[in-house]
Short mmCIF file of C-alpha atoms in Angstrom, two decimals:
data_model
loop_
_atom_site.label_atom_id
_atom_site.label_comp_id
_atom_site.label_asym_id
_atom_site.label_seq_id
_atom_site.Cartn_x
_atom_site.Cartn_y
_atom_site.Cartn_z
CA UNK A 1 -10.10 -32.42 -23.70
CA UNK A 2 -8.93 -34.77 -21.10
CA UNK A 3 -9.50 -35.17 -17.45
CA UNK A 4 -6.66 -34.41 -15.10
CA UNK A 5 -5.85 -35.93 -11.72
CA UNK A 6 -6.49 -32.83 -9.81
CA UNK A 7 -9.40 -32.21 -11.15
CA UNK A 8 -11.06 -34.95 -9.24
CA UNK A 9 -12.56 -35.25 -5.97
CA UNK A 10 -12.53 -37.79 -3.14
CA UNK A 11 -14.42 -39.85 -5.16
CA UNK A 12 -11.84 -39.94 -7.75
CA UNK A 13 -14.39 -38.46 -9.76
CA UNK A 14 -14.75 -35.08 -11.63
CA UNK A 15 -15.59 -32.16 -8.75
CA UNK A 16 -18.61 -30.51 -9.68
CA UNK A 17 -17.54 -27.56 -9.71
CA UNK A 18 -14.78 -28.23 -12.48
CA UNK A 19 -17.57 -28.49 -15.44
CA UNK A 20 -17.92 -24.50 -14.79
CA UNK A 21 -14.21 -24.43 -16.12
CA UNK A 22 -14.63 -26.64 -18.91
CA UNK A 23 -17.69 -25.05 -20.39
CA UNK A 24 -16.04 -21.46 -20.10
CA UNK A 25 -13.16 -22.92 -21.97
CA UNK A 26 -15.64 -24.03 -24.94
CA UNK A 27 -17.17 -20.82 -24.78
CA UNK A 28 -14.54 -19.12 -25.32
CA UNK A 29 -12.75 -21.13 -27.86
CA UNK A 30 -16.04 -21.32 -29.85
CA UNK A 31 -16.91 -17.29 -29.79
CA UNK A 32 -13.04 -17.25 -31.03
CA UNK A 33 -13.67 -19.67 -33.58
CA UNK A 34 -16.19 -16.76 -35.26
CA UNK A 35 -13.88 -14.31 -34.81
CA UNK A 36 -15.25 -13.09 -31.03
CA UNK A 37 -11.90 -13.12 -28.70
CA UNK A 38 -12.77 -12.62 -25.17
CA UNK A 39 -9.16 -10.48 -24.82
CA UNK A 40 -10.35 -8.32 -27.77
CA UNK A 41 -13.24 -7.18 -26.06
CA UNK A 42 -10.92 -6.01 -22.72
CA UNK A 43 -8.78 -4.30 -24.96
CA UNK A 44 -11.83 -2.49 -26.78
CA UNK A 45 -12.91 -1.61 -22.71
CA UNK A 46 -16.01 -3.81 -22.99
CA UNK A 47 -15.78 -6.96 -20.58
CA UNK A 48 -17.26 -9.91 -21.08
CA UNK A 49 -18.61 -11.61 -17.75
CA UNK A 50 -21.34 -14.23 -17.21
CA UNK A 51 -23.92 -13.40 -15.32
CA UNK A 52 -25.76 -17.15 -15.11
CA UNK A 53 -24.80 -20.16 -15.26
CA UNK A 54 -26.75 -23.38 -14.79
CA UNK A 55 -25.04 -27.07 -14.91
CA UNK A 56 -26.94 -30.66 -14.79
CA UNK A 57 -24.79 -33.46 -14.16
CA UNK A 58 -25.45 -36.47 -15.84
CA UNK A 59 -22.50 -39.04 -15.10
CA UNK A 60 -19.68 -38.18 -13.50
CA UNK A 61 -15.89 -38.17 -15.93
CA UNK A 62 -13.31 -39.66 -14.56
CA UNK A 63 -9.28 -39.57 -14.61
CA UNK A 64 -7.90 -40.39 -17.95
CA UNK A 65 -11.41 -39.89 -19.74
CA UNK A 66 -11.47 -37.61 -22.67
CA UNK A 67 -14.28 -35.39 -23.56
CA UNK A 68 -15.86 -32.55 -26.07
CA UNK A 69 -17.90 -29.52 -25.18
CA UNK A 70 -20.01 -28.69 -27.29
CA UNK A 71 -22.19 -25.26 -27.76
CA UNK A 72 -24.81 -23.41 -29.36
CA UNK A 73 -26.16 -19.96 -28.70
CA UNK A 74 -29.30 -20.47 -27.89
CA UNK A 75 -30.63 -16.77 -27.45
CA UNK A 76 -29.35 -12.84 -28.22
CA UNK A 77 -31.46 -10.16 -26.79
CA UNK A 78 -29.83 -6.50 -26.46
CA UNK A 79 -28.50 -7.02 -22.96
CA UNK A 80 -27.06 -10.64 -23.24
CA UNK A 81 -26.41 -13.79 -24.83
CA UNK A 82 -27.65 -17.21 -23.66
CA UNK A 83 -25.57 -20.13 -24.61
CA UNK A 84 -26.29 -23.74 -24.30
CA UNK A 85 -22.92 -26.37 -23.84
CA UNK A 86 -23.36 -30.11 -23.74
CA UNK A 87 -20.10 -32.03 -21.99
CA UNK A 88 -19.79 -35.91 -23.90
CA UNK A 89 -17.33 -38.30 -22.87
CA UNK A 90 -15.65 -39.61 -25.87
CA UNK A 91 -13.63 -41.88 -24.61
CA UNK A 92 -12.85 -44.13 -21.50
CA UNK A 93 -15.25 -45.07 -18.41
CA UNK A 94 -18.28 -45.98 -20.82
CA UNK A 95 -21.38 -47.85 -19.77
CA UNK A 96 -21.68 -49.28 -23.11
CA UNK A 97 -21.01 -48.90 -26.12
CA UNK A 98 -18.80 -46.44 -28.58
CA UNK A 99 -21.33 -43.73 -28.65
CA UNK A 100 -20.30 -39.96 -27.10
CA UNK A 101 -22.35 -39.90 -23.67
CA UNK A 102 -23.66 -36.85 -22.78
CA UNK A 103 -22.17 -36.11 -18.98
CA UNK A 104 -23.38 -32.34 -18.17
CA UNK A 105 -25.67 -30.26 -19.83
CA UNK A 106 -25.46 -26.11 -18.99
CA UNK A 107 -26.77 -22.89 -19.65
CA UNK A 108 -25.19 -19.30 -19.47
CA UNK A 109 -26.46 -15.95 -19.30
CA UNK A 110 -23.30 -13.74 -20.87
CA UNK A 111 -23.71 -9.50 -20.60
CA UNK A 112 -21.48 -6.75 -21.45
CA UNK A 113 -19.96 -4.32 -18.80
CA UNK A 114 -18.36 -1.03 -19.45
CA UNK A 115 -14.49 -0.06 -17.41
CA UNK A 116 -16.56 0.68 -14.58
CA UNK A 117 -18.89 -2.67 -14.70
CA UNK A 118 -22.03 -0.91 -15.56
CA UNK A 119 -24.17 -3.16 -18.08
CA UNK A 120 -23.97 -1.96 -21.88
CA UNK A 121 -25.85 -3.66 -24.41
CA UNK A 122 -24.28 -6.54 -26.69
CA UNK A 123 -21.80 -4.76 -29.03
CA UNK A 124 -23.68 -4.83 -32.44
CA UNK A 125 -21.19 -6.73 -34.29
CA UNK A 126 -21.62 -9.35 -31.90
CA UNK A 127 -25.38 -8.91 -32.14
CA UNK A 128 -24.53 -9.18 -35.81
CA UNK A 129 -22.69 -12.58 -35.86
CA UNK A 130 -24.84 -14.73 -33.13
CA UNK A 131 -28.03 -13.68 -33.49
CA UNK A 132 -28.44 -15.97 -36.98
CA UNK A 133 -27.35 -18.87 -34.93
CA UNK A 134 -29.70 -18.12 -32.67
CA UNK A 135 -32.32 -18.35 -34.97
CA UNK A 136 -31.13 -21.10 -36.31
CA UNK A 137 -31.03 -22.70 -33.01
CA UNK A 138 -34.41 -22.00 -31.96
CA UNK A 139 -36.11 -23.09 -35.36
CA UNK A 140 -34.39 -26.54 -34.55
CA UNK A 141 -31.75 -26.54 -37.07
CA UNK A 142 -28.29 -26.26 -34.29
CA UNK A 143 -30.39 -28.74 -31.82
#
């Protein structure tokens, strides 16, 4: 992705609040990528909604900079999901180097809500798909 102009803050730097949008967007786009689309779930009458979320900012990104979210799920219980992002500039204000720096680190808590936005447990076939990357994850293999 790429920073845009009015995204930035008086300090002509990414506002904080921004990196909420940008990890939501890799959420999303990698729950899609295994077949988990956020509109599917609507139209099923399950909602989606985070319930947590936790950013550390690292260095700020600034216009013209392009970046990657990355994600991993680090946890799957049968009320939520827990999933880790990681925000790297790829390119542009660098302090050195050609290496991806990491810029924000996050955490969110994701739950499951029923028409009237009562908590239901994780649908199963979600249960199904993430909770082997889970694993994974916490045995050190998606670190």
């Amino acid at each position: 992705m790429e920073v845009r102009d009015y995204e930035l803050d008086q300090f002509s730097v990414v506002n904080n609040a921004v990196y909420a949008s940008y990890v939501q967007h890799g959420r999303h786009k990698a729950l899609a990528s295994l077949g988990l689309h956020v509109e599917g779930f609507q139209e099923a009458g399950t909602l989606m909604a985070l319930s947590q979320l936790h950013l550390s900012f690292r260095q700020p990104l600034r216009a013209g900079d392009t970046f990657l979210v990355t994600t991993a799920v680090s946890a799957v219980s049968a009320a939520r999901i827990v999933i880790d992002h990681t925000c790297q500039r790829v390119t542009g204000h660098s302090d050195g180097g050609d290496a991806p720096q990491v810029v924000c680190q996050g955490q969110a808590t994701v739950v499951f809500l029923d028409a009237r936005y009562r908590p239901v447990r994780v649908p199963a076939g979600v249960r199904d798909t993430l909770a082997p990357l889970a694993a994974e994850y916490a045995s050190g293999g998606g670190a």
